[in-house]
Short mmCIF file of C-alpha atoms in Angstrom, two decimals:
data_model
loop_
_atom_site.label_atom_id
_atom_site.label_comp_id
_atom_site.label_asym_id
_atom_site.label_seq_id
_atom_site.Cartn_x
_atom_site.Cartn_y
_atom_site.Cartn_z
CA UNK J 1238 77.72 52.86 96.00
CA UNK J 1239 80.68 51.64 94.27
CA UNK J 1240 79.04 50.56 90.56
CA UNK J 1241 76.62 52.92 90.19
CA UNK J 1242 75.18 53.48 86.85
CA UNK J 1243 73.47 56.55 85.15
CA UNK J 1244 71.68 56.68 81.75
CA UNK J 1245 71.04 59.79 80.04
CA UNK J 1246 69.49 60.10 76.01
CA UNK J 1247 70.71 62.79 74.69
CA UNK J 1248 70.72 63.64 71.11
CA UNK J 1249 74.22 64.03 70.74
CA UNK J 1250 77.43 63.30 72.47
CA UNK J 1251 78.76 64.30 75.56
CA UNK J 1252 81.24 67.66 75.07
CA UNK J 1253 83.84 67.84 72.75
CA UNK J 1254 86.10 65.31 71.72
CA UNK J 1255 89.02 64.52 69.71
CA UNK J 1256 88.28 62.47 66.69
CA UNK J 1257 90.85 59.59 67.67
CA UNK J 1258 89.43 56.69 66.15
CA UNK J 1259 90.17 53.11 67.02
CA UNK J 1260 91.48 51.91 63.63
CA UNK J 1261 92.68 48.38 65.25
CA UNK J 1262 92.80 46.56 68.75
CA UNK J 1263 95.16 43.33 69.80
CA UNK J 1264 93.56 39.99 70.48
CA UNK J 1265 90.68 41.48 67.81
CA UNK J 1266 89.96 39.18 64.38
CA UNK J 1267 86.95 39.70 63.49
CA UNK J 1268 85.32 42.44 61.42
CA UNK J 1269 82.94 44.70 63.06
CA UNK J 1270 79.71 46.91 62.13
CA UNK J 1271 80.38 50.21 64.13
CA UNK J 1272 82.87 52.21 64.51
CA UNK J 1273 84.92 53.45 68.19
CA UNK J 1274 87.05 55.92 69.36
CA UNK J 1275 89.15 56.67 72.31
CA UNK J 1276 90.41 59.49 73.59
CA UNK J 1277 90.16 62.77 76.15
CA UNK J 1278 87.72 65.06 77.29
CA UNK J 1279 89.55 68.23 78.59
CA UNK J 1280 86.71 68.24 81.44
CA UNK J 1281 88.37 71.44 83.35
CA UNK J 1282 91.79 73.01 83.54
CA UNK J 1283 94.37 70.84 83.62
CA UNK J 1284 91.68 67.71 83.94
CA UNK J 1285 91.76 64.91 81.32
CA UNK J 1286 88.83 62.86 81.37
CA UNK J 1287 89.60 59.59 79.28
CA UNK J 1288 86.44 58.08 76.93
CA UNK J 1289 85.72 55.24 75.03
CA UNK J 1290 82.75 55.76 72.24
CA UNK J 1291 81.14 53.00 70.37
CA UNK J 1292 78.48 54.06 67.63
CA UNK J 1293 75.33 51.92 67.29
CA UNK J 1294 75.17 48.85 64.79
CA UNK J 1295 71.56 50.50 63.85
CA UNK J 1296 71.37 53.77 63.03
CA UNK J 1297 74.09 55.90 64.61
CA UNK J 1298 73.32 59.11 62.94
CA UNK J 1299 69.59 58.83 64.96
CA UNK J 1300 69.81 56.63 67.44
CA UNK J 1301 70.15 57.93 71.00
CA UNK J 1302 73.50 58.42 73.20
CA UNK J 1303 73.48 56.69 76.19
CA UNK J 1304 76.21 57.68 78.65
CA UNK J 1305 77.91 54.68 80.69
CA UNK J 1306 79.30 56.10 84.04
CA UNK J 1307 80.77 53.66 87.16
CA UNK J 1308 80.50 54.81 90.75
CA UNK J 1309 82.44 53.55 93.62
CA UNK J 1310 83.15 56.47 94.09
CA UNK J 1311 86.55 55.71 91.80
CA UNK J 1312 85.64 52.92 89.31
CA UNK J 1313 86.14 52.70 85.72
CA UNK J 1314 83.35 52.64 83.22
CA UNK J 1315 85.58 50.33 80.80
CA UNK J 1316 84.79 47.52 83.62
CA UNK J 1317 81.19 47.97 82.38
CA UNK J 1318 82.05 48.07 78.00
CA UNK J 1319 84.55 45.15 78.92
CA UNK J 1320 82.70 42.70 81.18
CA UNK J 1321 78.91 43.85 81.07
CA UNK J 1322 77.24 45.78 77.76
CA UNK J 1323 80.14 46.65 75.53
CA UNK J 1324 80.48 44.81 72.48
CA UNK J 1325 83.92 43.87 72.83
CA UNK J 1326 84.47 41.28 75.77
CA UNK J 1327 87.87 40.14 76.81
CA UNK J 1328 88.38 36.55 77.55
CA UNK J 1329 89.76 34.50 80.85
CA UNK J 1330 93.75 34.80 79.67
CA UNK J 1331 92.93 38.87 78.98
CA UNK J 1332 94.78 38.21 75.38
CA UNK J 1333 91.73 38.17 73.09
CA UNK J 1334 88.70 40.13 72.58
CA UNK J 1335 85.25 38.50 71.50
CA UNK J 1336 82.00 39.74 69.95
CA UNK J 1337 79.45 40.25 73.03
CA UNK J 1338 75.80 39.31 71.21
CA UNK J 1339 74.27 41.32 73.69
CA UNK J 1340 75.74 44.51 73.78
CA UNK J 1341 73.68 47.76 74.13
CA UNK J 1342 75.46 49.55 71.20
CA UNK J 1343 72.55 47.13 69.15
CA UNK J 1344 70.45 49.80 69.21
CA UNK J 1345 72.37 52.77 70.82
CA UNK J 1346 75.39 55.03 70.49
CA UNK J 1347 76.72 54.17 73.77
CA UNK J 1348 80.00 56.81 75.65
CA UNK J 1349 82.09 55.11 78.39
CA UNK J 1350 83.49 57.81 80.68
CA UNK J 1351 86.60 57.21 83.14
CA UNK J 1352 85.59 59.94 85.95
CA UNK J 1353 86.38 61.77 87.97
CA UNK J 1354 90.37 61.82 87.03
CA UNK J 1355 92.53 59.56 88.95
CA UNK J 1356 90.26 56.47 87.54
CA UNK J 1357 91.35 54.24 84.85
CA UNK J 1358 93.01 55.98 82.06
CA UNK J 1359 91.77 59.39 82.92
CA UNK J 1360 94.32 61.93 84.88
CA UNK J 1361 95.03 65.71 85.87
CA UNK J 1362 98.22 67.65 85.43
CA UNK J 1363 98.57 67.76 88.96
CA UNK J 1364 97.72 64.54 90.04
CA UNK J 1365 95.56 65.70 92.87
CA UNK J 1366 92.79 63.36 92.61
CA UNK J 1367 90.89 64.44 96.03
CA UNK J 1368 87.45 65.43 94.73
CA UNK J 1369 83.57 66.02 95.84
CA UNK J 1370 79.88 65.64 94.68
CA UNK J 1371 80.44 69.47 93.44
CA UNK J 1372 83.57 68.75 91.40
CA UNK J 1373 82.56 65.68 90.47
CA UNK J 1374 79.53 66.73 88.65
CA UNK J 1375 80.71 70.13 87.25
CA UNK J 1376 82.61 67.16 85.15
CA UNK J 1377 79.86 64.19 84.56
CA UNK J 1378 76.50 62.96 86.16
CA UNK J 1379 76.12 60.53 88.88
CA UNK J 1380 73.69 58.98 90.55
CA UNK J 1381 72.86 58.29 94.47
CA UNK J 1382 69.90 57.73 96.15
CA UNK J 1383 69.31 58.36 99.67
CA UNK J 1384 71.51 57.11 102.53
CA UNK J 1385 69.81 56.75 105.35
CA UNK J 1386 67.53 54.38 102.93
CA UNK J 1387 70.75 52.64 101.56
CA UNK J 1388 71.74 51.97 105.34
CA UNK J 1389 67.95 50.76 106.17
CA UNK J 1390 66.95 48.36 103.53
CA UNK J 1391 70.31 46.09 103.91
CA UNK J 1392 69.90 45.75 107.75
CA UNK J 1393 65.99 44.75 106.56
CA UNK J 1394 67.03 42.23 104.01
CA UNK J 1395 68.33 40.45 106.13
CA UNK J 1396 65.42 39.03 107.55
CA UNK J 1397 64.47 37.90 104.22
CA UNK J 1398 68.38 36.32 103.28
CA UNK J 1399 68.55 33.94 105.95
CA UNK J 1400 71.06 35.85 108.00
CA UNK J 1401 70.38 35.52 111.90
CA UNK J 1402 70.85 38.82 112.80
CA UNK J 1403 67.18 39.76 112.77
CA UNK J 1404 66.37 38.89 116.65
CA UNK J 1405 68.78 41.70 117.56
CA UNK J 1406 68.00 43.95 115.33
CA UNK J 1407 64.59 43.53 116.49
CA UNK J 1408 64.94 43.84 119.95
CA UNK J 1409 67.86 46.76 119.81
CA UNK J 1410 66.75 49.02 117.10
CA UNK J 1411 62.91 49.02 116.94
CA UNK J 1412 60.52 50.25 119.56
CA UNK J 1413 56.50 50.17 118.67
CA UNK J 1414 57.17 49.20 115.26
CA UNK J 1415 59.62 51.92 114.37
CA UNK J 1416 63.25 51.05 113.62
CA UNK J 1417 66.05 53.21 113.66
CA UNK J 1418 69.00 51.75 111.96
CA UNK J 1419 70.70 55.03 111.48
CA UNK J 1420 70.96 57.16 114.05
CA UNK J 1421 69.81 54.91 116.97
CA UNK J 1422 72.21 56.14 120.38
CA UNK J 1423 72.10 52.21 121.82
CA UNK J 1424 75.29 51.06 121.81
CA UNK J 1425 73.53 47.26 121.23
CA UNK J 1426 71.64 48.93 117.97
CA UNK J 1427 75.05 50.38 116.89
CA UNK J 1428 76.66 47.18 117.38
CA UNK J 1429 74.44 44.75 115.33
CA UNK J 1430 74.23 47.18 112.65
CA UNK J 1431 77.75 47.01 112.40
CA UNK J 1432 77.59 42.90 111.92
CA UNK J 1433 75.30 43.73 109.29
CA UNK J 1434 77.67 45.36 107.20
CA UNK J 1435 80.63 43.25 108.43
CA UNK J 1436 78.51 39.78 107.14
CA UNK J 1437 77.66 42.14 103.72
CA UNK J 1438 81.08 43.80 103.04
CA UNK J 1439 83.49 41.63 105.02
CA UNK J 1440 82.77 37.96 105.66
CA UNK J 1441 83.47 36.40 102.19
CA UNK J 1442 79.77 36.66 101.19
CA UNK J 1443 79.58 37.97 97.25
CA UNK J 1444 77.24 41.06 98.57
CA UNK J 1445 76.88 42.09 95.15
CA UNK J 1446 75.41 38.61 93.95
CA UNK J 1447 74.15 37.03 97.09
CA UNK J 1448 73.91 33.36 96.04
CA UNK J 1449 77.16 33.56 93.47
CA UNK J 1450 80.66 32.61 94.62
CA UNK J 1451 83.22 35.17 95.90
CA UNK J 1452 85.99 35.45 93.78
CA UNK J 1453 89.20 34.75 95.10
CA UNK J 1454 87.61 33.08 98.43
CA UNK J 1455 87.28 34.50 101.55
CA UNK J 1456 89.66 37.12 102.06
CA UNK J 1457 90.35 40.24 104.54
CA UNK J 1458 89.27 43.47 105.18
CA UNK J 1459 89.41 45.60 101.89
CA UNK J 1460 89.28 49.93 101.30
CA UNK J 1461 86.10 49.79 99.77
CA UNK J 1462 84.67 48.46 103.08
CA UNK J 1463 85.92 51.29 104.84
CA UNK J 1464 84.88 53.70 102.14
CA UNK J 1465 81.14 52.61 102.56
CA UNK J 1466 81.08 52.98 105.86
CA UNK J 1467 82.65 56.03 106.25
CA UNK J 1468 79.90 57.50 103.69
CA UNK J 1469 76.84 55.32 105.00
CA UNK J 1470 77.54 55.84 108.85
CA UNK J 1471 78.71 58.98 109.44
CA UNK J 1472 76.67 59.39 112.51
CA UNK J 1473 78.07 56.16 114.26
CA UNK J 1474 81.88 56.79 113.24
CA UNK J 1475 82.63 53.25 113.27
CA UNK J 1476 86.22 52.27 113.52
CA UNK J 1477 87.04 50.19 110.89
CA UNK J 1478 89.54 47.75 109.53
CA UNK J 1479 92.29 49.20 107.74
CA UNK J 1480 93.28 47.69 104.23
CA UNK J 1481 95.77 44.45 104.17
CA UNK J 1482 99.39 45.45 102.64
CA UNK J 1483 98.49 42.60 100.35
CA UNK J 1484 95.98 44.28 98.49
CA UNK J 1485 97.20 46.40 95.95
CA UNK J 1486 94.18 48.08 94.38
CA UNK J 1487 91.13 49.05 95.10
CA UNK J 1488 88.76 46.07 93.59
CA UNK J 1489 85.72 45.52 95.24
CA UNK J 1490 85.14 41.95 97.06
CA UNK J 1491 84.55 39.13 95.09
CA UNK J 1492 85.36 40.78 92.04
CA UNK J 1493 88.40 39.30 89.38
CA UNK J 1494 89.20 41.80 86.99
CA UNK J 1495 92.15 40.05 85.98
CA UNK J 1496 91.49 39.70 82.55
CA UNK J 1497 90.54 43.27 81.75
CA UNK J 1498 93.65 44.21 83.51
CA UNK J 1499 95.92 42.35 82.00
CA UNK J 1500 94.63 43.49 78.28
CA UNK J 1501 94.27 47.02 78.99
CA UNK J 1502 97.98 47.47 80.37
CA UNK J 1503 99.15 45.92 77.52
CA UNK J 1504 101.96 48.30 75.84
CA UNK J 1505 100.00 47.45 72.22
CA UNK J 1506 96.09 48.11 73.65
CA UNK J 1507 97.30 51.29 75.17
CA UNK J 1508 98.69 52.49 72.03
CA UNK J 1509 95.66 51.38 70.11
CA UNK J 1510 93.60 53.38 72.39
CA UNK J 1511 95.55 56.53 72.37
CA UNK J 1512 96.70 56.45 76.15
CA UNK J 1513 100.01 59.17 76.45
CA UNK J 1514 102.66 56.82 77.99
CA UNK J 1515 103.07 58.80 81.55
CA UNK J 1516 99.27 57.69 82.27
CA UNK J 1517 98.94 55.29 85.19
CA UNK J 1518 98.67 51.59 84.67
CA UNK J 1519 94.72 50.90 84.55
CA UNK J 1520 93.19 49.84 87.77
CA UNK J 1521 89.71 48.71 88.28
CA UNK J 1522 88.81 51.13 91.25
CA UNK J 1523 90.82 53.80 92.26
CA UNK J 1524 92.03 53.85 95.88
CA UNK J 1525 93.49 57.39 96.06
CA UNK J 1526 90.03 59.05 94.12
CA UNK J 1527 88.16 56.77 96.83
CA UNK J 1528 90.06 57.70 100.14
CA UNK J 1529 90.08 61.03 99.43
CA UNK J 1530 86.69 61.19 98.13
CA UNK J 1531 84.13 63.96 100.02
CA UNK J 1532 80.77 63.15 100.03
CA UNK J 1533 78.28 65.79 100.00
CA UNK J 1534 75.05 64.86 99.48
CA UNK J 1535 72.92 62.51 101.67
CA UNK J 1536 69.69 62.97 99.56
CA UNK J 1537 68.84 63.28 95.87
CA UNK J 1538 65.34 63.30 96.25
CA UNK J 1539 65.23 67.39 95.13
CA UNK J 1540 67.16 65.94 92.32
CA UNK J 1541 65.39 63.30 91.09
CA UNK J 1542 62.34 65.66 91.23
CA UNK J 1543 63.33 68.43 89.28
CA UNK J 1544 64.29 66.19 86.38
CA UNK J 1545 60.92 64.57 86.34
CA UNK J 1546 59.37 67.92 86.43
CA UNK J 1547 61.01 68.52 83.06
CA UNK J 1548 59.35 65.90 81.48
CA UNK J 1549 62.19 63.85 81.47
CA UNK J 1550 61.96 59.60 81.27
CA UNK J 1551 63.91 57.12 84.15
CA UNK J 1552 64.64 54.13 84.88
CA UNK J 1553 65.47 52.55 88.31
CA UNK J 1554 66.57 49.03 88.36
CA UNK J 1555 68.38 46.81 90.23
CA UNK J 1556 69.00 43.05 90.13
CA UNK J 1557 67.30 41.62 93.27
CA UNK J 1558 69.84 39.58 94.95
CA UNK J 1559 72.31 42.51 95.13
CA UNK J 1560 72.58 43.72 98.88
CA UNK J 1561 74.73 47.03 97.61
CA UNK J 1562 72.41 48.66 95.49
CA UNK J 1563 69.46 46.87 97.29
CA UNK J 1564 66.55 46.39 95.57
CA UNK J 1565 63.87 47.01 98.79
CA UNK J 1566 66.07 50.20 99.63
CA UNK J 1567 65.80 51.73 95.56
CA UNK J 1568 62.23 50.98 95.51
CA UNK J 1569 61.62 52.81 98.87
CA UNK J 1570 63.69 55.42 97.35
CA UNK J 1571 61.17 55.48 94.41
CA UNK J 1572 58.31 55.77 96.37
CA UNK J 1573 59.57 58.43 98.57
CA UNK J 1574 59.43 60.43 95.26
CA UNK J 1575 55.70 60.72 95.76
CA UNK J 1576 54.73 60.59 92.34
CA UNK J 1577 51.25 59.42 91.28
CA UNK J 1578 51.32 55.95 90.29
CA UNK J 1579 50.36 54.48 86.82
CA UNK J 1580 50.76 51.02 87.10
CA UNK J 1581 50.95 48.57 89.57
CA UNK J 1582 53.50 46.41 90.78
CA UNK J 1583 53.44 43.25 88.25
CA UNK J 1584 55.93 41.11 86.76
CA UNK J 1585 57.73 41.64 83.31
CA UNK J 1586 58.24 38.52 80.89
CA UNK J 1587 60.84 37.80 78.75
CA UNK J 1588 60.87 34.68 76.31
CA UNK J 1589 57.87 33.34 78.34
CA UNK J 1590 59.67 33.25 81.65
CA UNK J 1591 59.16 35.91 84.44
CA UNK J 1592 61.91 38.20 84.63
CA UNK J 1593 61.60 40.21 87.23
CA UNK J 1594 58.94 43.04 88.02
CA UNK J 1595 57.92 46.81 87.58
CA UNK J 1596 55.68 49.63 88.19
CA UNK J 1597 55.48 52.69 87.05
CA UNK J 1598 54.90 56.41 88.16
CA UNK J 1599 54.19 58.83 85.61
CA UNK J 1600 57.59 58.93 83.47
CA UNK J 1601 59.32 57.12 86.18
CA UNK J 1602 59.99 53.43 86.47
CA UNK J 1603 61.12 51.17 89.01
CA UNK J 1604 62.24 47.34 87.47
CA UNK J 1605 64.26 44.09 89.12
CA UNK J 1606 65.83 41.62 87.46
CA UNK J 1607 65.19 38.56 88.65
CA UNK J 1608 68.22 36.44 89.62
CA UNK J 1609 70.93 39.09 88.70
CA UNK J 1610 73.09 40.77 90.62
CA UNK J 1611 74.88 44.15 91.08
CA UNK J 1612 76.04 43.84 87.16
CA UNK J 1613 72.69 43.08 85.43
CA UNK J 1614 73.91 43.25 82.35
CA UNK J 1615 76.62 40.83 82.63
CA UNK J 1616 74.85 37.97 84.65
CA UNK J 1617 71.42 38.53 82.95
CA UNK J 1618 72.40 39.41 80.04
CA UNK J 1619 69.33 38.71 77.48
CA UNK J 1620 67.13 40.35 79.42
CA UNK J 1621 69.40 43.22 80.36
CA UNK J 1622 69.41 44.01 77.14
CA UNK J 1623 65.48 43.59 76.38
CA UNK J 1624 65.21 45.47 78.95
CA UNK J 1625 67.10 48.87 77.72
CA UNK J 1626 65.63 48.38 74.06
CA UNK J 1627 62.21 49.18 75.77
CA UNK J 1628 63.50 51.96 78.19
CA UNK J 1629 65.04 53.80 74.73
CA UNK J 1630 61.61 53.09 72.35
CA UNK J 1631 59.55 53.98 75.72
CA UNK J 1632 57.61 50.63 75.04
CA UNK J 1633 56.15 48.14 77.26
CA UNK J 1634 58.92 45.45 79.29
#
């Protein structure tokens, strides 16, 4: 999906690095308690992989490193630092930065990481940005579930959304209570599926905050749209709208990145963060890395497994009125793990209110927000932050 997120704790930072500190930014005036840099990973030959590290306002010589990674695939991480947990916020006019009370650098070290190259600031000396799962994570980690789950779940929640698509879904794609929404040869199945994703991805609906308001209106047929469904339906081969002339990047629906636009192509900000002049102007999403984008892997269950056989801690979550990364699909992801469960399914509280709910199984945890979106921690912000404070002391939510 297009904003996916990975977090890894590591006890130190993420290859090598340059020590190009951020001694000022524009639109900045205020002092600050940590300390940033911005630069280039040389990822592979000829591959420049741009980064933006903030250290924690704790303890940065022993707090942990959490890496900060956007999907798509072709989406830049700074979306995430400048709109969701950075510290540094930009405002409406994208001429002045602001102090972001809940930012996850509180407690963390946290690295922002433009990949693969073609997205935001990051680039290759050839400027061949067609990559795959393989190439992609010989250079950073990423994170997908399992699509023929990711296809299932949305064409589900729709019974439970109020959409009236249900009847047909019913009567075309289910037979003795079994429903194929994947690979299902009638042409009526095939067909309502399709409306499915049309209402989610195409209609003007915000499908990444269900009940919010689509920025911008209702508008046409976008690349992303096409990108999904060229990666969630390869067995249908749906023909697809192409992208308007009038769109000129690849932002997702409903989105307005305006304002980090505007600030980060600033000739001042791009100086400040050490960006060589010939780099491309910053886009949100990437519509060359996305187009030309191979996907490889269907199924990360193997992978999901072997890390938890090392012992190692996750976390799952997902704001529940987000029909991308659907909540019902990640939690049937979860359980297809097969791990032993050690706690039930229960509700987590924060400042006396329910905030969503979690269970557990073994060192792996599956958690909704309640209310929130696709960007958790930028429309639930208090408890998006509550919540990674317990995920990094492994305490109770």
């Amino acid at each position: 999906m297009w904003w996916s997120l990975l977090l890894l704790c590591v006890g130190g930072a993420l290859g090598y690095y340059a020590p190009d500190e951020i001694l000022s930014l524009p639109g900045l005036n205020t002092q600050l308690n940590f300390r940033q840099w911005s630069g280039y990973l040389q990822a592979s030959t000829g591959q420049h992989l741009h980064y933006w590290f903030v250290t924690s306002q704790q303890d940065p010589a022993n707090d942990p490193v959490v890496l900060w990674l956007n999907g798509g695939p072709g989406c830049s991480s700074l979306g995430g630092l400048l709109s969701e947990n950075g510290p540094l916020h930009v405002n409406d006019n994208g001429r002045t930065l602001y102090i972001n009370e809940y930012s996850w650098n509180k407690m963390a070290n946290v690295l922002y990481l433009e990949s693969p190259a073609g997205v935001g600031f990051s680039y290759s000396d050839n400027r061949n940005y067609a990559t795959n799962d393989m190439e992609l994570t010989a250079t950073a980690y990423n994170g997908v579930g399992f699509n023929e789950i990711s296809t299932t779940a949305p064409c589900t929640s729709v019974l439970y959304h109020g959409a009236k698509l249900w009847k047909n879904l019913n009567t075309y794609c289910c037979l003795g209570g079994s429903c194929n929404f994947v690979t299902n040869s009638n042409n009526n199945c095939r067909e309502s599926v399709y409306k499915v994703f049309t209402i989610l991805y195409n209609s003007g609906l915000n499908m990444y905050a269900l009940y919010m308001n689509c920025a911008g209106g209702v508008r046409g047929s976008n690349l992303q749209f096409r990108t999904e469904l060229k990666n969630l339906f390869r067995f249908y081969q749906f023909e697809v709208p192409e992208k308007p002339a009038t769109l000129s990047s690849n932002v997702p629906p409903c989105f307005n990145d305006t304002a980090q636009r505007t600030w980060l192509n600033r000739a001042d900000v791009r100086k400040a963060l050490h960006i060589p002049d010939f780099v491309q102007t910053w886009e949100l999403c990437s519509s060359v890395v996305s187009a030309n984008y191979q996907q490889i892997y269907d199924n990360m269950q193997d992978f999901y497994l072997q890390l938890l056989s090392k012992g190692l801690r996750a976390l799952v979550y997902n704001g529940d009125t987000d029909m991308v990364c659907n909540f019902l699909g990640e939690n049937w992801f979860v359980q297809s793990l097969n791990q032993k469960k050690t706690m039930d399914y229960q509700p987590w509280i924060y400042r006396n209110q329910i905030a969503g709910f979690h269970e557990r199984y073994g060192n792996l945890t599956f958690l909704t927000v309640k209310g929130a979106g696709h960007l958790v921690p930028e429309w639930a912000p208090a408890r998006a932050l509550n919540m990674i404070r317990s995920f990094l002391a492994n305490a109770a939510y």
